[in-house]
Structures are given as C-alpha cells and as structure tokens.
CSV table of C-alpha atoms and ligand atoms in Angstrom, one decimal:
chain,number,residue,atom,x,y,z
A,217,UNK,CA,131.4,150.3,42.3
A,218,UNK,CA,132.5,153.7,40.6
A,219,UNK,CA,134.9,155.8,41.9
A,220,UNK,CA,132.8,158.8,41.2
A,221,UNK,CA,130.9,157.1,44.5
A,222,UNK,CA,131.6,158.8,48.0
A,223,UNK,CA,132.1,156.3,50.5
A,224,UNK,CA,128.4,156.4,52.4
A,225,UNK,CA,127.6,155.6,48.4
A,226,UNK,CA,129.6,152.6,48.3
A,227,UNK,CA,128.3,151.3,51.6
A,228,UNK,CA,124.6,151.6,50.3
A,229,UNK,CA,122.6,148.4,50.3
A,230,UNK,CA,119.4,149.5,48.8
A,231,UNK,CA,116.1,147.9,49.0
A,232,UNK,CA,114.8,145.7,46.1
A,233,UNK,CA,111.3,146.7,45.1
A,234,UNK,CA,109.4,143.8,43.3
A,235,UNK,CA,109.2,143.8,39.8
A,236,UNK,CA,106.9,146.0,37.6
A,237,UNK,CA,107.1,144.5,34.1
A,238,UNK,CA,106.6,146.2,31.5
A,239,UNK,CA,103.7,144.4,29.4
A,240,UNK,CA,100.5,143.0,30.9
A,241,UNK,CA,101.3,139.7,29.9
A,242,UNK,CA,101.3,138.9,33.7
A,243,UNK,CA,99.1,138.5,36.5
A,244,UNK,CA,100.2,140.7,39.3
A,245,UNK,CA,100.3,139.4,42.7
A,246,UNK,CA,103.8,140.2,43.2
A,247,UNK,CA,103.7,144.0,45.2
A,248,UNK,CA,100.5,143.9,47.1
A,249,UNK,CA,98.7,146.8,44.9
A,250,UNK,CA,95.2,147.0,45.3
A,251,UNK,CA,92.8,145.0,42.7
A,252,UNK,CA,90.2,147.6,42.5
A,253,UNK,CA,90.8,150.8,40.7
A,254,UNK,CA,91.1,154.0,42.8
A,255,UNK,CA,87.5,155.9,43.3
A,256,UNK,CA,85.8,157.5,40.6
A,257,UNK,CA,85.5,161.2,42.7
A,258,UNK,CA,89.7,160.6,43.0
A,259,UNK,CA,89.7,160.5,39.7
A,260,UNK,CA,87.7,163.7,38.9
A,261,UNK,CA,89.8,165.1,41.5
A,262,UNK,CA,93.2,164.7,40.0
A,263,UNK,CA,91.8,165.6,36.7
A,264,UNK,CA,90.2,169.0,38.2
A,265,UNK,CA,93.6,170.0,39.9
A,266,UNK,CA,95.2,169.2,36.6
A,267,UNK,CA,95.5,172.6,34.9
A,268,UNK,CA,97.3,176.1,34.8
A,269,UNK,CA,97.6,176.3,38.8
A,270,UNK,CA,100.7,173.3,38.4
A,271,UNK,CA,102.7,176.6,37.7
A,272,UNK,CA,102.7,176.8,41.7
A,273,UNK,CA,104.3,174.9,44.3
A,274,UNK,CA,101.8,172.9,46.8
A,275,UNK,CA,100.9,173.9,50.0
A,276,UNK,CA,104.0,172.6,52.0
A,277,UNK,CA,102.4,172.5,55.0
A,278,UNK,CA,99.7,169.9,53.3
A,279,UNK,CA,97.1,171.8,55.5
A,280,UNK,CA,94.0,171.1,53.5
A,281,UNK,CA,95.0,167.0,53.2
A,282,UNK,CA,96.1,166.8,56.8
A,283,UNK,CA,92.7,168.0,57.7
A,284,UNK,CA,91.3,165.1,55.2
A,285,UNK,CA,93.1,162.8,57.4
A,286,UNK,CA,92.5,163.8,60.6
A,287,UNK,CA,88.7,164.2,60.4
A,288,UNK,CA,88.9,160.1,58.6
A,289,UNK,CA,90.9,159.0,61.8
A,290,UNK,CA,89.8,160.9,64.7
A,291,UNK,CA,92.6,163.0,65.2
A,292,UNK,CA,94.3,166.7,64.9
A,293,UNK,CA,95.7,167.7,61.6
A,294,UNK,CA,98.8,169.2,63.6
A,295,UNK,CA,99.0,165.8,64.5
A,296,UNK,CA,99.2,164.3,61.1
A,297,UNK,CA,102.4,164.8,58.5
A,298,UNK,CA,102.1,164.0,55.3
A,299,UNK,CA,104.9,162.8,52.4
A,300,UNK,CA,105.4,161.3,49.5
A,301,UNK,CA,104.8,157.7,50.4
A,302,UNK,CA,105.2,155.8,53.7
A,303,UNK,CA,108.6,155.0,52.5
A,304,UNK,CA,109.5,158.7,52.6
A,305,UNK,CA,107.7,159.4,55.9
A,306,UNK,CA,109.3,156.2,57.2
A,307,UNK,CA,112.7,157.3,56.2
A,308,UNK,CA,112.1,160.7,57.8
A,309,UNK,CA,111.1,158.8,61.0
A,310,UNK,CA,114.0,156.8,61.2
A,311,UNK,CA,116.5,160.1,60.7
A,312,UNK,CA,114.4,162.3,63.0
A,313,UNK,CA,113.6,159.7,65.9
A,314,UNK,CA,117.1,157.3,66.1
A,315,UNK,CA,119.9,158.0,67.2
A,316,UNK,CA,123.1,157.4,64.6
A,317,UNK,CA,126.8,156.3,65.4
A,318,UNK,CA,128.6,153.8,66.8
A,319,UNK,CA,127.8,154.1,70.3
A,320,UNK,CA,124.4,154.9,70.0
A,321,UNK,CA,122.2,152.4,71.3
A,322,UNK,CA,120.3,149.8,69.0
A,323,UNK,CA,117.3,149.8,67.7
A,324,UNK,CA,114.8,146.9,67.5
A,325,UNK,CA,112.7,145.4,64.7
A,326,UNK,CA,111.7,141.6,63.7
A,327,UNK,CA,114.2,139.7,62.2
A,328,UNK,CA,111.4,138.6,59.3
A,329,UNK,CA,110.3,142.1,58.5
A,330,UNK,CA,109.7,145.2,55.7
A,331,UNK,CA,113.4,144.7,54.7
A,332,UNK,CA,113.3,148.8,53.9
A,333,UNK,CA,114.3,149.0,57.9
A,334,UNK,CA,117.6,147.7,57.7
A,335,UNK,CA,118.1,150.1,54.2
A,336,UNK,CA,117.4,153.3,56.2
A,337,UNK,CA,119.0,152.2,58.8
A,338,UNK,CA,121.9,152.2,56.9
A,339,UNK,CA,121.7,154.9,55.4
A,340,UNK,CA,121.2,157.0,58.7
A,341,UNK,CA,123.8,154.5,60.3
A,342,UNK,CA,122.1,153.4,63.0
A,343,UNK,CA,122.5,150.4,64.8
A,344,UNK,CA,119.8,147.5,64.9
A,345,UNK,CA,119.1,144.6,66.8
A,346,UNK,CA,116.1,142.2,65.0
A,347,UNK,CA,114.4,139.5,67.8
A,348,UNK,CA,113.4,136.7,66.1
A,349,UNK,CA,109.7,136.1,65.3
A,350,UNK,CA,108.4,132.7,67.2
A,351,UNK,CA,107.8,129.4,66.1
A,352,UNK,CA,104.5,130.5,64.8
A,353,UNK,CA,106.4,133.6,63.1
A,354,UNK,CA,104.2,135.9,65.5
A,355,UNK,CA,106.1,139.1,67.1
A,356,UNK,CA,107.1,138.0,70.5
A,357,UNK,CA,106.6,141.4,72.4
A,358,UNK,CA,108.2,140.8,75.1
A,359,UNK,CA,111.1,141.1,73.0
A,360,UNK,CA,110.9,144.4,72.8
A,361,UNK,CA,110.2,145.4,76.3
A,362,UNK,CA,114.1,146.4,77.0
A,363,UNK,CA,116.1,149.8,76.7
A,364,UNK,CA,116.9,150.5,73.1
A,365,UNK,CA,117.5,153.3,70.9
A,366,UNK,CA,113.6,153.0,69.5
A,367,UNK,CA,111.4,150.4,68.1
A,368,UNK,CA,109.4,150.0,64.4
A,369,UNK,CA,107.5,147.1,63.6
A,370,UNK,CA,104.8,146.6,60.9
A,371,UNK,CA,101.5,145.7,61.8
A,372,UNK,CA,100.1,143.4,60.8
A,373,UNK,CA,103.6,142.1,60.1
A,374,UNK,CA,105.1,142.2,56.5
A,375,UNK,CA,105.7,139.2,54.9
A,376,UNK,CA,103.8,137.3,57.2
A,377,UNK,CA,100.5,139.3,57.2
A,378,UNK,CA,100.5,138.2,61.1
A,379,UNK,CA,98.9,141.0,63.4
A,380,UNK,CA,99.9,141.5,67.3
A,381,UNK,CA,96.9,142.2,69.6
A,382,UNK,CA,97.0,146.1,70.5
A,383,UNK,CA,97.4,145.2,74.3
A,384,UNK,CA,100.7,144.4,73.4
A,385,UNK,CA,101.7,147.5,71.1
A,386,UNK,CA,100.7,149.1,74.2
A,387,UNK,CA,102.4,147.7,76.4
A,388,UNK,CA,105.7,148.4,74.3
A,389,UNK,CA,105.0,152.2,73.7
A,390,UNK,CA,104.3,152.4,77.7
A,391,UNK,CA,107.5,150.5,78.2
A,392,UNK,CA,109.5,153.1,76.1
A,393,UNK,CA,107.5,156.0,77.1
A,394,UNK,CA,110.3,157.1,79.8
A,395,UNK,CA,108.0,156.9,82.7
A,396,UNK,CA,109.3,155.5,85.8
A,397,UNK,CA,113.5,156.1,85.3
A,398,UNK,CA,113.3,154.4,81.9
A,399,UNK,CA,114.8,156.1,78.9
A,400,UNK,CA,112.6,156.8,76.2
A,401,UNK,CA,112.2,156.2,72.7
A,402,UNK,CA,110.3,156.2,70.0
A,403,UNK,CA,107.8,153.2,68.7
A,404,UNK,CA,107.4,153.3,65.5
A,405,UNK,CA,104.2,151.1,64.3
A,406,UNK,CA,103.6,151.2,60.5
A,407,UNK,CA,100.2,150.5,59.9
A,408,UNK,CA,100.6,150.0,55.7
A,409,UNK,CA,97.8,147.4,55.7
A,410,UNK,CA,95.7,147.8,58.9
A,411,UNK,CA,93.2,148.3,56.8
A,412,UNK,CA,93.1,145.0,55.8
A,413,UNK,CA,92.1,143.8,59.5
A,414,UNK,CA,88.6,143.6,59.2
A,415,UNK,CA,85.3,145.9,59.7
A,416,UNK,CA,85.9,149.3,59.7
A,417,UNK,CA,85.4,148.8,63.8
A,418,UNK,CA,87.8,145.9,63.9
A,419,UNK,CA,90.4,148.1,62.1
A,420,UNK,CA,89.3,151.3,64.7
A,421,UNK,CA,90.4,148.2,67.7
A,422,UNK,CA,93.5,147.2,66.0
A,423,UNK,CA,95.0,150.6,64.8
A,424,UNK,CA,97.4,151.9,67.5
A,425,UNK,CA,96.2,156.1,66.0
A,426,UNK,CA,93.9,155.6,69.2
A,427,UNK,CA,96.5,155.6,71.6
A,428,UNK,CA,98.3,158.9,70.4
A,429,UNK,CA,97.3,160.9,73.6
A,430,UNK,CA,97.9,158.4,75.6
A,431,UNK,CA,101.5,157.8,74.4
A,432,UNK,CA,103.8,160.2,73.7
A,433,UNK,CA,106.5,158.3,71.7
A,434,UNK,CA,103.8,156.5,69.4
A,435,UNK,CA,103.9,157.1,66.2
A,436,UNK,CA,101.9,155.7,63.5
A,437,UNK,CA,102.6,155.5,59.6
A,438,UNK,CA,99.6,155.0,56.9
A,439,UNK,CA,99.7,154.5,53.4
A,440,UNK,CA,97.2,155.2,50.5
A,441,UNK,CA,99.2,152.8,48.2
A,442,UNK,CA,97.5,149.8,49.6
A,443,UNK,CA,94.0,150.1,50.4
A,444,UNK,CA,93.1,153.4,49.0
A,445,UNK,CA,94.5,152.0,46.0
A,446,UNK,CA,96.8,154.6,45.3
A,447,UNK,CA,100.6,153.2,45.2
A,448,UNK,CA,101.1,155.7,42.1
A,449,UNK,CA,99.9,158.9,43.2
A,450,UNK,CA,102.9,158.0,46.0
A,451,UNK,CA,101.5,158.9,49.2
A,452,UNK,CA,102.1,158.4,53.0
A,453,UNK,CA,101.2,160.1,56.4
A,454,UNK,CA,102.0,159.7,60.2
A,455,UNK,CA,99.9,160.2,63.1
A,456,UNK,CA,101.4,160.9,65.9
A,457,UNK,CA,101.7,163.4,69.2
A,458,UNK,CA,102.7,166.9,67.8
A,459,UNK,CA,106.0,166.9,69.1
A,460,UNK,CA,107.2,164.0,66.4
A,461,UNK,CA,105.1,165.7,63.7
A,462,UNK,CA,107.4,168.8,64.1
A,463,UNK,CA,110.0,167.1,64.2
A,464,UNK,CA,109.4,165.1,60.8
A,465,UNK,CA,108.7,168.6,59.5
A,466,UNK,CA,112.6,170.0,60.6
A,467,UNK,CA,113.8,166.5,58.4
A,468,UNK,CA,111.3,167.0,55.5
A,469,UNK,CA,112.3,170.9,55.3
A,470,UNK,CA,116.0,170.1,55.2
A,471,UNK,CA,115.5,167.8,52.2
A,472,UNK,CA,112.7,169.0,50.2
A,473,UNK,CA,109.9,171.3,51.3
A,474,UNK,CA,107.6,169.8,48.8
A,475,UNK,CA,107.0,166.1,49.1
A,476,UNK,CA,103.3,166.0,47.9
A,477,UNK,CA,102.2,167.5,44.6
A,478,UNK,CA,99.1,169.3,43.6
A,479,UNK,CA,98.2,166.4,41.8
A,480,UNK,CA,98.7,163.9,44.8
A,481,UNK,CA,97.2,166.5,47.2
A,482,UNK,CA,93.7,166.3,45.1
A,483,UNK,CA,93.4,162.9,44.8
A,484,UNK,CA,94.3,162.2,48.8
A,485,UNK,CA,91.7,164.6,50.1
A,486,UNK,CA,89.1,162.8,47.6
A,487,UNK,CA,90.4,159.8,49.1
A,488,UNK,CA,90.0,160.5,52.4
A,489,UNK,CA,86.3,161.2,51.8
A,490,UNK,CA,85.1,158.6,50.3
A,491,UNK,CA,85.1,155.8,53.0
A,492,UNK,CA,81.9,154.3,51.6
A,493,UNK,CA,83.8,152.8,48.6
A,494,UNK,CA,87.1,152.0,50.5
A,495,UNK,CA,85.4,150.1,52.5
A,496,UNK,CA,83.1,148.4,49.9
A,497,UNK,CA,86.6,147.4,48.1
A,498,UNK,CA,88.3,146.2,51.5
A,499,UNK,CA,86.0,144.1,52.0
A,500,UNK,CA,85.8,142.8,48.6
A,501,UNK,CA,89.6,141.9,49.3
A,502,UNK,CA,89.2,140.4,52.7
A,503,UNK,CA,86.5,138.4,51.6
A,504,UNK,CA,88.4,136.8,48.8
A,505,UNK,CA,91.5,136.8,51.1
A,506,UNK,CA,89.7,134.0,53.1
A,507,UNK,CA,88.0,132.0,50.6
A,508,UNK,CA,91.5,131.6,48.9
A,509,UNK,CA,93.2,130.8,52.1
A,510,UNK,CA,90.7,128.2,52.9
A,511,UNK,CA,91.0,126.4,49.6
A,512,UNK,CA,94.8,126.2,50.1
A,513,UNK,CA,94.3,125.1,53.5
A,514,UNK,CA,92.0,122.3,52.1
A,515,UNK,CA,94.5,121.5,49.3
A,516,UNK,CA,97.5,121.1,52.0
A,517,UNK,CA,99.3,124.4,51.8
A,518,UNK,CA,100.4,126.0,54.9
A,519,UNK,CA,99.1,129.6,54.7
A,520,UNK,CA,99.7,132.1,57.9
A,521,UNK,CA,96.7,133.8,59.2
A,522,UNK,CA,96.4,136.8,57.4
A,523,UNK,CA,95.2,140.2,58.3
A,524,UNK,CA,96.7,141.8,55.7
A,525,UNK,CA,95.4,142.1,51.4
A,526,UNK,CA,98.6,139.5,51.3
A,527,UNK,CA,98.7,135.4,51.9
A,528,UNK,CA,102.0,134.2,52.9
A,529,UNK,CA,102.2,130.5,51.8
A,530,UNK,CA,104.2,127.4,51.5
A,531,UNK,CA,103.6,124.7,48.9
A,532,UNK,CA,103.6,121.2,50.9
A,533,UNK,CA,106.5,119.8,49.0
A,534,UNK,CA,108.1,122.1,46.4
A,535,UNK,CA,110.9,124.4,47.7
A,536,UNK,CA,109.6,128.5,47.2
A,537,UNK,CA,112.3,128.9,44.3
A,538,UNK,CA,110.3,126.0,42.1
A,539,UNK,CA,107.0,126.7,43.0
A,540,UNK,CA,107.6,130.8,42.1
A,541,UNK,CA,109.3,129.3,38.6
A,542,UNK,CA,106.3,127.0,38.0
A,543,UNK,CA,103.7,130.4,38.8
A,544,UNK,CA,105.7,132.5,37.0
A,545,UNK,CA,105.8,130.5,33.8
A,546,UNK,CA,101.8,130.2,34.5
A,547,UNK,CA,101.8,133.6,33.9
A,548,UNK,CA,101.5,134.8,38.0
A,549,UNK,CA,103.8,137.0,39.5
A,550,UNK,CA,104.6,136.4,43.2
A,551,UNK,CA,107.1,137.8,45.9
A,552,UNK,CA,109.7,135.2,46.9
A,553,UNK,CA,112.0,136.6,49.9
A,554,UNK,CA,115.5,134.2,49.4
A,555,UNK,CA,116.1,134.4,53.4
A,556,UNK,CA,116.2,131.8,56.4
A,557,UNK,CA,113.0,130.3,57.7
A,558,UNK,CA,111.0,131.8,54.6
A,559,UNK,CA,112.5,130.7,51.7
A,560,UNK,CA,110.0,128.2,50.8
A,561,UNK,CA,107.2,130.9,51.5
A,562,UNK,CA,105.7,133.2,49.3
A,563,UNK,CA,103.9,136.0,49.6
A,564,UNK,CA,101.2,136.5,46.9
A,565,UNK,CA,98.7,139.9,47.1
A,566,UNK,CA,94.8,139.3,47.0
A,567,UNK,CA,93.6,140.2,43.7
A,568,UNK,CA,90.6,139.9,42.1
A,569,UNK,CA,88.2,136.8,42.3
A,570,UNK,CA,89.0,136.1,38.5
A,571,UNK,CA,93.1,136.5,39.1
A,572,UNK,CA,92.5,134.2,42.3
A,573,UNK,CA,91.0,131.8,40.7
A,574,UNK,CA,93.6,131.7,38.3
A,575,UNK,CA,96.2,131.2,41.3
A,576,UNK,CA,94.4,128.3,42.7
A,577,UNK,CA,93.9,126.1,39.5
A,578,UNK,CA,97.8,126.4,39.5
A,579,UNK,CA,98.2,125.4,42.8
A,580,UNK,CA,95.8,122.9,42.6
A,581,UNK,CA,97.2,121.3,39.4
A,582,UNK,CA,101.1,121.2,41.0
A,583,UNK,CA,100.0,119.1,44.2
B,958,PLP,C1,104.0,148.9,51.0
B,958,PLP,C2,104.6,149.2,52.3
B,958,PLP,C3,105.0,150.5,52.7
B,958,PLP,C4,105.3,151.5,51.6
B,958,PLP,O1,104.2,152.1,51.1
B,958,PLP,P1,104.4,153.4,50.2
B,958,PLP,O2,103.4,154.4,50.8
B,958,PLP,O3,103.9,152.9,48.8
B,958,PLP,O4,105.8,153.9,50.2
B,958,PLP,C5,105.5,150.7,54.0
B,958,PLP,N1,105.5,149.7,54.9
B,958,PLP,C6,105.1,148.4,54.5
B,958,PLP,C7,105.2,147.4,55.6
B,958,PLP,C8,104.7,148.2,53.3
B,958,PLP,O5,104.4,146.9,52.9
C-alpha cells in the first residue's frame, strides 16, 4: 500500500491475468489463445494500414468496423460498439448499465464465473449477489429470474466451458425486460467463446445477438481474442438494441474517445470477412476439443462438457495444485483457479493436435 494511493486505489482488487512467460520454453494452454495464427488477408491488412496515415487519430465512431460486424452477425452497425477488447467494452457495460452505492440493488452473476465481474464491480462499487452453479456446475436460471440491479453471465460459462440452452437466456432477459410491473435491467450475456459451440448454424441457435429486437435490455459482448485469433490486436464489440449502444458511447467518450487503433481497426474489418477460414480453424479446434476430452474420459478424468476452445478437468486422484506442478514441470502451462468446488480443476485451452498430444502422454503417464 503507498500512501501516494487514494482510497478507491487502496480498495482495488484487480484481476489476475494468466501468465505470459517470457521464452517459449512452454507449451501454452494456460489463457485460452487461439492455436491457429490469425488469417493471412489480416495480416496484409494491418501491414497496409501501417504507414504515414498513423499520424491521425481513428475513426472514433469505428463506423467502417461496426459495419464489418454487423453484416457478419445479422445486425445494424448502430447497433454494434466497438472497444479495445471485451474487457473494456465489459467494463463500460458494467459502469453504464448498474447502478453503484450502497443502496442500490444487487446484481447477479455465478458464483464460478469470469472473476473480472467482481473487479469491475468493484471498481464501479456495485453490489453483487453470485447464485451458485448446480451440482453439475450448470447455471441454474431460475436463479436469476428475481428483481436485481442487472444480470451478466458468460456463455458458455467461463471456467466450466458449460453452455445454458438459449430458451433459458430468454427467459431471463424477458424476466428483466420491465414488462408486466417488473423493474428492468439490463442482461448482460458475454459471448467470448460462442464461437466454440459448434457449426456455424449451431453457433447462429446458441448466440443470444438474435434476440436483440426482441429484447430490449439484451446485450451481447464478442471478442476477436479467442476465435478470431486475435487477443493482441486487443479487440471487443457489443451488440445490442441502440439505446445501450449510446449509452456505452456517453462511458467510452468520457474516458477515451479512441479505444481502437488504425492498426486494430484494419485487421478487425479483415477479420470479419473472412469467415471461410474462421470457421475452417474453429472447427479444427472443436474437433480436437472432443477427441482430447474423450481420451481423458477413457483414462478416468472427469472433464465438463465443453462448448467452449477450453476443457475444464479433474485428475481422478491428484489435488489441482500437484497435477498443475507435475504439467508445469512437463513443460505445459495450465490455468488453476485456487477457489471452492474447483480447486482440483483445471482449465487447459485446446491447442494444437501436436500440443495436445503432448498433454495427454502427461496425463496418461501420471494415472
Ligand atoms: C477472454 C475473455 C474475455 C476477454 O476478452 P478480451 O477481448 O481479450 O478482453 C471476456 N470474457 C470472458 C468470459 C473471457 O474468457
């Protein structure tokens, strides 16, 4: 603590990103980056934007990649916002959308969650209330079905990679929507790895952008870090009616009026047209997401049923703090969350056939 520190300072608990060492002497499963390389045409596109016109500011509207977006998802650009990363447009979110103070009422997320929630809301001071997941570690949404100062949930889930049925996202953004004398608030639902669902009409089923119109008080949040393989060109959107859009534009242009770069804006737009080869690597990643979970399965390992580029897995006898020590001095890098009812889980990112491999003859040598 230094006294140079103003109290809101002091009261910070900040989140705890996983570790990006320095060397390569490691393989990576540890912050659920994408195995494949970006596309080629992103490339070309970053490299193209890369010259004297960086003596300008962006577009701070984001016009020309909000238009990239919404033609990908089916939607209005006014009814995309763009930033740099989810964790920015989530942090936005949570500042322009719940309410702060001690009397305000709570809001709701999963006790085993994205533990940036309970960072920003700290930092907004907002109070929280977090259900507990089931037996099974799925969302119970009934949970959330009750007056609250607004809900955010990730889906699928993070750590558990565990997706709820849209029927039920529905039903909580109808709950909320402040129809029939209820108040309303907004749902958050942060879609980082939706992607990861299935085929692209699988993902177009589970993705809550197609119920926009028909709520209000939904708002989706999208990331390019995980499946467009882009965690560090650092960029996010929402999608969402317009009235939340604007009003993630009055928090962005009291902070900083210029959240993506030239550079990032390029390489987004690129992004966003080239499905063909997101897909192609998507399903590269599901594919091996399955065989790998199947061969733990088979070895004794309890692995949750994944929807996500992530397993979530428990070793059938070691505690998680031994079997992350006996990975990591194999060379692999995992994420192990210290907390109740997950401590002996891990959470390892889908990389490559060749890294997986690796993983398994670990696992399967520390039976
Ligand atoms: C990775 C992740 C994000 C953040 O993504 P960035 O766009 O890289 O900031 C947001 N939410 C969840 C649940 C994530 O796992």
């Amino acid at each position: 603590m230094s006294t140079f520190w103003n109290s809101r300072t002091r009261e910070l608990s900040p989140y705890i990103p996983g570790e990006q060492p320095r060397n390569e002497r490691y393989i990576k499963l540890n912050t659920n980056e994408n195995p494949y390389p970006p596309s080629p045409v992103v490339i070309e596109a970053i490299k193209q934007a890369a010259d004297e016109r960086l003596r300008l500011y962006p577009d701070p509207s984001c016009a020309a990649l909000r238009e990239a977006v919404a033609e990908r998802r089916h939607v209005k650009p006014e009814q995309v916002f763009a930033g740099n990363g989810s964790d920015e447009v989530l942090a936005f979110a949570f500042a322009a959308f719940f309410e702060g103070g001690r009397s305000a009422a709570p809001i709701l997320f999963p006790s085993i969650t994205y533990s940036f929630y309970p960072v920003y809301a700290h930092l907004w001071g907002i109070p929280y209330e977090r259900p507990p997941l089931q037996e099974d570690f799925s969302i119970t949404h009934n949970d959330y079905l009750k007056p609250c100062g607004g809900v955010v949930f990730p889906n699928p889930n993070a750590p558990t990679g565990m997706m709820m049925p849209p029927d039920n996202v529905r039903a909580v953004a109808r709950f909320h929507a402040g129809q029939n004398g209820r108040g309303h608030a907004v749902v958050i639902v942060d879609e980082a790895y939706i992607d990861f669902a299935g085929d692209a009409d699988a993902v177009r089923q589970a993705s809550a952008v197609h119920y926009i119109e028909e709520h209000p008080n939904l708002l989706t949040v999208h990331t390019l870090s995980k499946s467009a393989s882009l965690a560090g060109l650092r960029l996010g959107f929402a999608i969402g009616n317009e009235e939340l859009i604007d009003g993630l534009c009055r928090v962005r242009d009291s902070f900083n009026s210029y959240p993506v770069d030239r550079l990032a804006m390029s390489g987004g737009i690129a992004a966003m047209k080239d499905a063909a080869y997101y897909e192609a690597i998507t399903r590269a990643v599901v594919a091996t997401r399955e065989r790998v979970s199947a061969a733990l399965i088979e070895m004794g390992y309890t692995v949750l049923p994944s929807s996500a580029n992530f397993l979530f897995v428990r070793h059938p006898v070691m505690s998680g703090g031994e079997f992350f020590a006996v990975l990591r001095s194999a060379g692999i890098l995992v994420r192990h969350f210290n907390k109740e009812r997950i401590a002996d889980f891990l959470r390892v990112t889908v990389g490559t056939d060749a890294e997986m491999d690796a993983f398994l003859t670990v696992c399967g040598a520390r039976l």
